[in-house]
Amino acid sequence: MHNVRNITSDILLIGGSDRRLSLFENVFPVPRGVSYNAYLVRDEKTVLLDTADSAVGAHFYENLEHALQGRPLDYIVINHMEPDHCSTLGAVLRTHPKAQVVASAKAISMIGQFFDADVTNRCVTVKEGDTLSTGRHTLTFVMAPMVHWPEVMVTYDAAEKVLFSADAFGTFGALNGNIFADEVNFKTEWLPDARRYYTNIVGKYGAQVQTLLKKAAGLDIQYLCPLHGPIWREDAAWFVEKYQRWSSYTPEDKTAAIFCGSIYGNTENAAELLAARLAEKGVRDVRLYDVSHTHVSELVAEAFRCSHLVFASATYNGEIYTPMDNFLRDLKSHGLRNRTVGLIENGTWAPVSGKQMAELLGAMKDMTILEGTVSLKSSAKEPQREALEALADALAAGILA
Ligand code: FEO
């Protein structure tokens, strides 16, 4: 049964939510599900903005046909060609053969890469600032390369002040009847998943997100319509400010996150001693994560959130303990920068993880690595207690400043 929702009288939400998917992009757990938002502008001309993942294809096709009310589909605007938004595009192209495809040149070329479809005779290639009049509405296309793929653009409707923002301002989490962010507890219940979505999906492309934010600042926006998650019609400035922080690699919270990779618990014990000293020195909301047990996407999100990071790792095969190594490389590939870092290493006969972690972190931009790596041989003893106290002093001085 169709489930079409009105955003305005002319603009409809026609996507769907998937609560069965375990791993988004086959890597990120989505226990709260995920929505694939597609939109229809029903004006003198009809315009579909993006399609949806095939997982919700049956609902999407039904919604599209219901929303069209028997009218032909005139235009298909493609803001993003990633399959979570375009895997149903091939079918829509076949069922609406007269619909014109409106997209960037890169998106047009990707259509042929994903589908056996030739759209050369039915495409309108658009570039920055081009417009499409549909009657009451005029859509303006704003290029947003690398937010999150090179072909991405966003679409602005001046008539109702709507920005169709593609992946930007999206979040993990299925829509549960409430489609607007002001209808859910976004700031408490949704923010961690929004941060995890941003940092892991788009986090590497902070500079490109900053460029888009500058362009968006020049638009009068009443509705922010992303491809995932709730639609913003109130207090969008709060979410935009989060994007400003995340994309500029500015920490949200002045506190410490301690990440430990521990084989038998001895490295974890040192991490706990450090956490206790930090708490005693007045640092609030210290977090301690076991990198073998917390999914790396949550670890990445926490590293983006916190100002001070401690990496405590066993030595393993003469290298950094594998889950920690994987996490650090993930941080590097997501472009994290501008953090103060402390290090704890462990190794029964040849502890080298500290030096190797320092090399990895040193290759990242604007990282301040604190002096005095705490070095354990098997387990913490009195000398390490002193070294941990010194590390806690240095961290607390920065956090509480
Ligand atoms: Fe939601 Fe980059 O796709």
PDB file of N, CA and C in Angstrom, residues 308-381:
ATOM      1  N   HIS A 308      40.353  15.265  23.016  1.00  0.00           N
ATOM      2  CA  HIS A 308      41.575  14.592  23.449  1.00  0.00           C
ATOM      3  C   HIS A 308      41.398  13.077  23.302  1.00  0.00           C
ATOM      4  N   LEU A 309      42.347  12.456  22.652  1.00  0.00           N
ATOM      5  CA  LEU A 309      42.240  11.031  22.351  1.00  0.00           C
ATOM      6  C   LEU A 309      43.451  10.301  22.914  1.00  0.00           C
ATOM      7  N   VAL A 310      43.192   9.138  23.507  1.00  0.00           N
ATOM      8  CA  VAL A 310      44.293   8.302  23.988  1.00  0.00           C
ATOM      9  C   VAL A 310      44.173   6.944  23.300  1.00  0.00           C
ATOM     10  N   PHE A 311      45.278   6.494  22.758  1.00  0.00           N
ATOM     11  CA  PHE A 311      45.312   5.195  22.110  1.00  0.00           C
ATOM     12  C   PHE A 311      46.231   4.287  22.932  1.00  0.00           C
ATOM     13  N   ALA A 312      45.673   3.207  23.450  1.00  0.00           N
ATOM     14  CA  ALA A 312      46.415   2.268  24.291  1.00  0.00           C
ATOM     15  C   ALA A 312      46.412   0.924  23.584  1.00  0.00           C
ATOM     16  N   SER A 313      47.588   0.488  23.146  1.00  0.00           N
ATOM     17  CA  SER A 313      47.604  -0.726  22.327  1.00  0.00           C
ATOM     18  C   SER A 313      48.688  -1.697  22.731  1.00  0.00           C
ATOM     19  N   ALA A 314      48.311  -2.962  22.713  1.00  0.00           N
ATOM     20  CA  ALA A 314      49.289  -4.036  22.822  1.00  0.00           C
ATOM     21  C   ALA A 314      50.124  -4.073  21.538  1.00  0.00           C
ATOM     22  N   THR A 315      51.297  -4.685  21.656  1.00  0.00           N
ATOM     23  CA  THR A 315      52.116  -4.981  20.473  1.00  0.00           C
ATOM     24  C   THR A 315      51.744  -6.391  20.011  1.00  0.00           C
ATOM     25  N   TYR A 316      51.624  -6.575  18.711  1.00  0.00           N
ATOM     26  CA  TYR A 316      51.114  -7.839  18.176  1.00  0.00           C
ATOM     27  C   TYR A 316      51.869  -8.148  16.893  1.00  0.00           C
ATOM     28  N   ASN A 317      52.585  -9.256  16.853  1.00  0.00           N
ATOM     29  CA  ASN A 317      53.409  -9.581  15.683  1.00  0.00           C
ATOM     30  C   ASN A 317      54.390  -8.456  15.359  1.00  0.00           C
ATOM     31  N   GLY A 318      54.891  -7.806  16.387  1.00  0.00           N
ATOM     32  CA  GLY A 318      55.837  -6.714  16.175  1.00  0.00           C
ATOM     33  C   GLY A 318      55.201  -5.471  15.593  1.00  0.00           C
ATOM     34  N   GLU A 319      53.882  -5.382  15.669  1.00  0.00           N
ATOM     35  CA  GLU A 319      53.164  -4.231  15.102  1.00  0.00           C
ATOM     36  C   GLU A 319      52.074  -3.790  16.075  1.00  0.00           C
ATOM     37  N   ILE A 320      51.292  -2.812  15.652  1.00  0.00           N
ATOM     38  CA  ILE A 320      50.149  -2.372  16.461  1.00  0.00           C
ATOM     39  C   ILE A 320      49.106  -3.490  16.456  1.00  0.00           C
ATOM     40  N   TYR A 321      48.483  -3.732  17.604  1.00  0.00           N
ATOM     41  CA  TYR A 321      47.422  -4.752  17.705  1.00  0.00           C
ATOM     42  C   TYR A 321      46.391  -4.522  16.589  1.00  0.00           C
ATOM     43  N   THR A 322      46.040  -5.584  15.894  1.00  0.00           N
ATOM     44  CA  THR A 322      45.307  -5.476  14.631  1.00  0.00           C
ATOM     45  C   THR A 322      44.047  -4.592  14.688  1.00  0.00           C
ATOM     46  N   PRO A 323      43.153  -4.768  15.684  1.00  0.00           N
ATOM     47  CA  PRO A 323      41.951  -3.901  15.680  1.00  0.00           C
ATOM     48  C   PRO A 323      42.303  -2.420  15.860  1.00  0.00           C
ATOM     49  N   MET A 324      43.345  -2.135  16.642  1.00  0.00           N
ATOM     50  CA  MET A 324      43.773  -0.743  16.819  1.00  0.00           C
ATOM     51  C   MET A 324      44.390  -0.205  15.528  1.00  0.00           C
ATOM     52  N   ASP A 325      45.194  -1.029  14.882  1.00  0.00           N
ATOM     53  CA  ASP A 325      45.809  -0.630  13.615  1.00  0.00           C
ATOM     54  C   ASP A 325      44.723  -0.285  12.589  1.00  0.00           C
ATOM     55  N   ASN A 326      43.704  -1.140  12.530  1.00  0.00           N
ATOM     56  CA  ASN A 326      42.584  -0.915  11.610  1.00  0.00           C
ATOM     57  C   ASN A 326      41.873   0.398  11.931  1.00  0.00           C
ATOM     58  N   PHE A 327      41.647   0.648  13.219  1.00  0.00           N
ATOM     59  CA  PHE A 327      40.965   1.878  13.647  1.00  0.00           C
ATOM     60  C   PHE A 327      41.792   3.116  13.288  1.00  0.00           C
ATOM     61  N   LEU A 328      43.089   3.080  13.588  1.00  0.00           N
ATOM     62  CA  LEU A 328      43.936   4.243  13.305  1.00  0.00           C
ATOM     63  C   LEU A 328      43.988   4.527  11.800  1.00  0.00           C
ATOM     64  N   ARG A 329      44.071   3.478  11.004  1.00  0.00           N
ATOM     65  CA  ARG A 329      44.097   3.686   9.552  1.00  0.00           C
ATOM     66  C   ARG A 329      42.764   4.233   9.062  1.00  0.00           C
ATOM     67  N   ASP A 330      41.677   3.818   9.705  1.00  0.00           N
ATOM     68  CA  ASP A 330      40.354   4.355   9.365  1.00  0.00           C
ATOM     69  C   ASP A 330      40.301   5.861   9.676  1.00  0.00           C
ATOM     70  N   LEU A 331      40.845   6.237  10.836  1.00  0.00           N
ATOM     71  CA  LEU A 331      40.877   7.668  11.189  1.00  0.00           C
ATOM     72  C   LEU A 331      41.687   8.457  10.164  1.00  0.00           C
ATOM     73  N   LYS A 332      42.810   7.880   9.754  1.00  0.00           N
ATOM     74  CA  LYS A 332      43.673   8.566   8.784  1.00  0.00           C
ATOM     75  C   LYS A 332      42.931   8.723   7.458  1.00  0.00           C
ATOM     76  N   SER A 333      42.255   7.654   7.022  1.00  0.00           N
ATOM     77  CA  SER A 333      41.576   7.775   5.725  1.00  0.00           C
ATOM     78  C   SER A 333      40.343   8.667   5.812  1.00  0.00           C
ATOM     79  N   HIS A 334      39.822   8.901   7.012  1.00  0.00           N
ATOM     80  CA  HIS A 334      38.711   9.843   7.137  1.00  0.00           C
ATOM     81  C   HIS A 334      39.194  11.269   7.391  1.00  0.00           C
ATOM     82  N   GLY A 335      40.509  11.455   7.377  1.00  0.00           N
ATOM     83  CA  GLY A 335      41.065  12.816   7.424  1.00  0.00           C
ATOM     84  C   GLY A 335      40.969  13.499   8.772  1.00  0.00           C
ATOM     85  N   LEU A 336      40.802  12.713   9.855  1.00  0.00           N
ATOM     86  CA  LEU A 336      40.723  13.370  11.168  1.00  0.00           C
ATOM     87  C   LEU A 336      41.990  14.182  11.431  1.00  0.00           C
ATOM     88  N   ARG A 337      41.825  15.335  11.998  1.00  0.00           N
ATOM     89  CA  ARG A 337      42.965  16.206  12.319  1.00  0.00           C
ATOM     90  C   ARG A 337      42.624  17.021  13.557  1.00  0.00           C
ATOM     91  N   ASN A 338      43.604  17.788  14.013  1.00  0.00           N
ATOM     92  CA  ASN A 338      43.341  18.771  15.058  1.00  0.00           C
ATOM     93  C   ASN A 338      42.902  18.148  16.387  1.00  0.00           C
ATOM     94  N   ARG A 339      43.653  17.151  16.842  1.00  0.00           N
ATOM     95  CA  ARG A 339      43.348  16.544  18.132  1.00  0.00           C
ATOM     96  C   ARG A 339      44.640  16.470  18.967  1.00  0.00           C
ATOM     97  N   THR A 340      44.471  16.440  20.290  1.00  0.00           N
ATOM     98  CA  THR A 340      45.591  16.186  21.184  1.00  0.00           C
ATOM     99  C   THR A 340      45.559  14.709  21.567  1.00  0.00           C
ATOM    100  N   VAL A 341      46.711  14.072  21.466  1.00  0.00           N
ATOM    101  CA  VAL A 341      46.746  12.613  21.559  1.00  0.00           C
ATOM    102  C   VAL A 341      47.745  12.157  22.632  1.00  0.00           C
ATOM    103  N   GLY A 342      47.337  11.174  23.431  1.00  0.00           N
ATOM    104  CA  GLY A 342      48.238  10.484  24.350  1.00  0.00           C
ATOM    105  C   GLY A 342      48.357   9.026  23.939  1.00  0.00           C
ATOM    106  N   LEU A 343      49.488   8.409  24.306  1.00  0.00           N
ATOM    107  CA  LEU A 343      49.733   7.035  23.859  1.00  0.00           C
ATOM    108  C   LEU A 343      50.134   6.137  25.032  1.00  0.00           C
ATOM    109  N   ILE A 344      49.621   4.917  24.999  1.00  0.00           N
ATOM    110  CA  ILE A 344      50.038   3.868  25.931  1.00  0.00           C
ATOM    111  C   ILE A 344      50.380   2.639  25.096  1.00  0.00           C
ATOM    112  N   GLU A 345      51.548   2.055  25.342  1.00  0.00           N
ATOM    113  CA  GLU A 345      51.921   0.840  24.600  1.00  0.00           C
ATOM    114  C   GLU A 345      52.172  -0.286  25.585  1.00  0.00           C
ATOM    115  N   ASN A 346      52.057  -1.478  25.064  1.00  0.00           N
ATOM    116  CA  ASN A 346      52.354  -2.659  25.873  1.00  0.00           C
ATOM    117  C   ASN A 346      53.050  -3.700  24.995  1.00  0.00           C
ATOM    118  N   GLY A 347      53.890  -4.510  25.612  1.00  0.00           N
ATOM    119  CA  GLY A 347      54.564  -5.593  24.903  1.00  0.00           C
ATOM    120  C   GLY A 347      55.408  -6.334  25.911  1.00  0.00           C
ATOM    121  N   THR A 348      55.296  -7.640  25.925  1.00  0.00           N
ATOM    122  CA  THR A 348      55.980  -8.400  26.974  1.00  0.00           C
ATOM    123  C   THR A 348      57.494  -8.415  26.774  1.00  0.00           C
ATOM    124  N   TRP A 349      57.946  -8.509  25.518  1.00  0.00           N
ATOM    125  CA  TRP A 349      59.412  -8.511  25.295  1.00  0.00           C
ATOM    126  C   TRP A 349      59.878  -7.350  24.418  1.00  0.00           C
ATOM    127  N   ALA A 350      59.042  -6.808  23.557  1.00  0.00           N
ATOM    128  CA  ALA A 350      59.515  -5.711  22.704  1.00  0.00           C
ATOM    129  C   ALA A 350      58.346  -4.781  22.384  1.00  0.00           C
ATOM    130  N   PRO A 351      57.973  -3.918  23.337  1.00  0.00           N
ATOM    131  CA  PRO A 351      56.842  -3.021  23.048  1.00  0.00           C
ATOM    132  C   PRO A 351      57.219  -1.988  21.983  1.00  0.00           C
ATOM    133  N   VAL A 352      56.530  -2.028  20.835  1.00  0.00           N
ATOM    134  CA  VAL A 352      56.823  -1.078  19.747  1.00  0.00           C
ATOM    135  C   VAL A 352      55.562  -0.370  19.248  1.00  0.00           C
ATOM    136  N   SER A 353      54.418  -0.719  19.834  1.00  0.00           N
ATOM    137  CA  SER A 353      53.158  -0.157  19.299  1.00  0.00           C
ATOM    138  C   SER A 353      53.105   1.356  19.483  1.00  0.00           C
ATOM    139  N   GLY A 354      53.733   1.880  20.557  1.00  0.00           N
ATOM    140  CA  GLY A 354      53.697   3.327  20.786  1.00  0.00           C
ATOM    141  C   GLY A 354      54.379   4.082  19.663  1.00  0.00           C
ATOM    142  N   LYS A 355      55.578   3.626  19.316  1.00  0.00           N
ATOM    143  CA  LYS A 355      56.332   4.281  18.247  1.00  0.00           C
ATOM    144  C   LYS A 355      55.559   4.201  16.930  1.00  0.00           C
ATOM    145  N   GLN A 356      54.992   3.045  16.663  1.00  0.00           N
ATOM    146  CA  GLN A 356      54.283   2.876  15.386  1.00  0.00           C
ATOM    147  C   GLN A 356      52.990   3.693  15.362  1.00  0.00           C
ATOM    148  N   MET A 357      52.303   3.771  16.514  1.00  0.00           N
ATOM    149  CA  MET A 357      51.087   4.610  16.553  1.00  0.00           C
ATOM    150  C   MET A 357      51.459   6.076  16.363  1.00  0.00           C
ATOM    151  N   ALA A 358      52.576   6.488  16.976  1.00  0.00           N
ATOM    152  CA  ALA A 358      53.007   7.888  16.829  1.00  0.00           C
ATOM    153  C   ALA A 358      53.323   8.202  15.373  1.00  0.00           C
ATOM    154  N   GLU A 359      53.908   7.242  14.663  1.00  0.00           N
ATOM    155  CA  GLU A 359      54.220   7.461  13.236  1.00  0.00           C
ATOM    156  C   GLU A 359      52.936   7.615  12.429  1.00  0.00           C
ATOM    157  N   LEU A 360      51.972   6.737  12.707  1.00  0.00           N
ATOM    158  CA  LEU A 360      50.694   6.801  11.977  1.00  0.00           C
ATOM    159  C   LEU A 360      49.973   8.124  12.253  1.00  0.00           C
ATOM    160  N   LEU A 361      49.913   8.483  13.532  1.00  0.00           N
ATOM    161  CA  LEU A 361      49.201   9.713  13.911  1.00  0.00           C
ATOM    162  C   LEU A 361      49.965  10.950  13.458  1.00  0.00           C
ATOM    163  N   GLY A 362      51.285  10.835  13.444  1.00  0.00           N
ATOM    164  CA  GLY A 362      52.106  11.969  13.008  1.00  0.00           C
ATOM    165  C   GLY A 362      51.910  12.296  11.542  1.00  0.00           C
ATOM    166  N   ALA A 363      51.439  11.313  10.778  1.00  0.00           N
ATOM    167  CA  ALA A 363      51.187  11.550   9.352  1.00  0.00           C
ATOM    168  C   ALA A 363      49.834  12.231   9.127  1.00  0.00           C
ATOM    169  N   MET A 364      49.059  12.403  10.192  1.00  0.00           N
ATOM    170  CA  MET A 364      47.768  13.098  10.087  1.00  0.00           C
ATOM    171  C   MET A 364      47.974  14.572  10.435  1.00  0.00           C
ATOM    172  N   LYS A 365      47.111  15.423   9.892  1.00  0.00           N
ATOM    173  CA  LYS A 365      47.341  16.870  10.030  1.00  0.00           C
ATOM    174  C   LYS A 365      46.960  17.397  11.419  1.00  0.00           C
ATOM    175  N   ASP A 366      47.745  18.332  11.891  1.00  0.00           N
ATOM    176  CA  ASP A 366      47.421  19.108  13.101  1.00  0.00           C
ATOM    177  C   ASP A 366      47.175  18.234  14.326  1.00  0.00           C
ATOM    178  N   MET A 367      47.940  17.150  14.433  1.00  0.00           N
ATOM    179  CA  MET A 367      47.826  16.294  15.617  1.00  0.00           C
ATOM    180  C   MET A 367      48.936  16.668  16.605  1.00  0.00           C
ATOM    181  N   THR A 368      48.566  16.910  17.853  1.00  0.00           N
ATOM    182  CA  THR A 368      49.554  17.176  18.894  1.00  0.00           C
ATOM    183  C   THR A 368      49.728  15.901  19.710  1.00  0.00           C
ATOM    184  N   ILE A 369      50.873  15.263  19.550  1.00  0.00           N
ATOM    185  CA  ILE A 369      51.115  14.018  20.287  1.00  0.00           C
ATOM    186  C   ILE A 369      51.877  14.365  21.560  1.00  0.00           C
ATOM    187  N   LEU A 370      51.260  14.081  22.700  1.00  0.00           N
ATOM    188  CA  LEU A 370      51.867  14.447  23.982  1.00  0.00           C
ATOM    189  C   LEU A 370      53.143  13.651  24.230  1.00  0.00           C
ATOM    190  N   GLU A 371      54.094  14.305  24.861  1.00  0.00           N
ATOM    191  CA  GLU A 371      55.344  13.632  25.251  1.00  0.00           C
ATOM    192  C   GLU A 371      55.016  12.551  26.274  1.00  0.00           C
ATOM    193  N   GLY A 372      55.896  11.587  26.377  1.00  0.00           N
ATOM    194  CA  GLY A 372      55.780  10.631  27.476  1.00  0.00           C
ATOM    195  C   GLY A 372      54.817   9.498  27.217  1.00  0.00           C
ATOM    196  N   THR A 373      55.043   8.773  26.116  1.00  0.00           N
ATOM    197  CA  THR A 373      54.262   7.548  25.890  1.00  0.00           C
ATOM    198  C   THR A 373      54.430   6.624  27.101  1.00  0.00           C
ATOM    199  N   VAL A 374      53.329   6.160  27.617  1.00  0.00           N
ATOM    200  CA  VAL A 374      53.389   5.234  28.761  1.00  0.00           C
ATOM    201  C   VAL A 374      53.716   3.839  28.213  1.00  0.00           C
ATOM    202  N   SER A 375      54.818   3.275  28.662  1.00  0.00           N
ATOM    203  CA  SER A 375      55.259   1.995  28.109  1.00  0.00           C
ATOM    204  C   SER A 375      55.159   0.905  29.174  1.00  0.00           C
ATOM    205  N   LEU A 376      54.419  -0.142  28.864  1.00  0.00           N
ATOM    206  CA  LEU A 376      54.244  -1.261  29.794  1.00  0.00           C
ATOM    207  C   LEU A 376      54.993  -2.474  29.257  1.00  0.00           C
ATOM    208  N   LYS A 377      55.549  -3.242  30.159  1.00  0.00           N
ATOM    209  CA  LYS A 377      56.021  -4.574  29.777  1.00  0.00           C
ATOM    210  C   LYS A 377      55.125  -5.564  30.505  1.00  0.00           C
ATOM    211  N   SER A 378      54.146  -6.053  29.814  1.00  0.00           N
ATOM    212  CA  SER A 378      53.150  -7.017  30.297  1.00  0.00           C
ATOM    213  C   SER A 378      52.034  -6.382  31.113  1.00  0.00           C
ATOM    214  N   SER A 379      52.374  -5.609  32.163  1.00  0.00           N
ATOM    215  CA  SER A 379      51.304  -5.021  32.976  1.00  0.00           C
ATOM    216  C   SER A 379      51.839  -3.779  33.685  1.00  0.00           C
ATOM    217  N   ALA A 380      50.896  -2.971  34.166  1.00  0.00           N
ATOM    218  CA  ALA A 380      51.282  -1.722  34.832  1.00  0.00           C
ATOM    219  C   ALA A 380      51.881  -2.007  36.207  1.00  0.00           C
ATOM    220  N   LYS A 381      53.006  -1.354  36.495  1.00  0.00           N
ATOM    221  CA  LYS A 381      53.646  -1.412  37.816  1.00  0.00           C
ATOM    222  C   LYS A 381      53.788   0.022  38.324  1.00  0.00           C
TER     223      LYS A 381
END
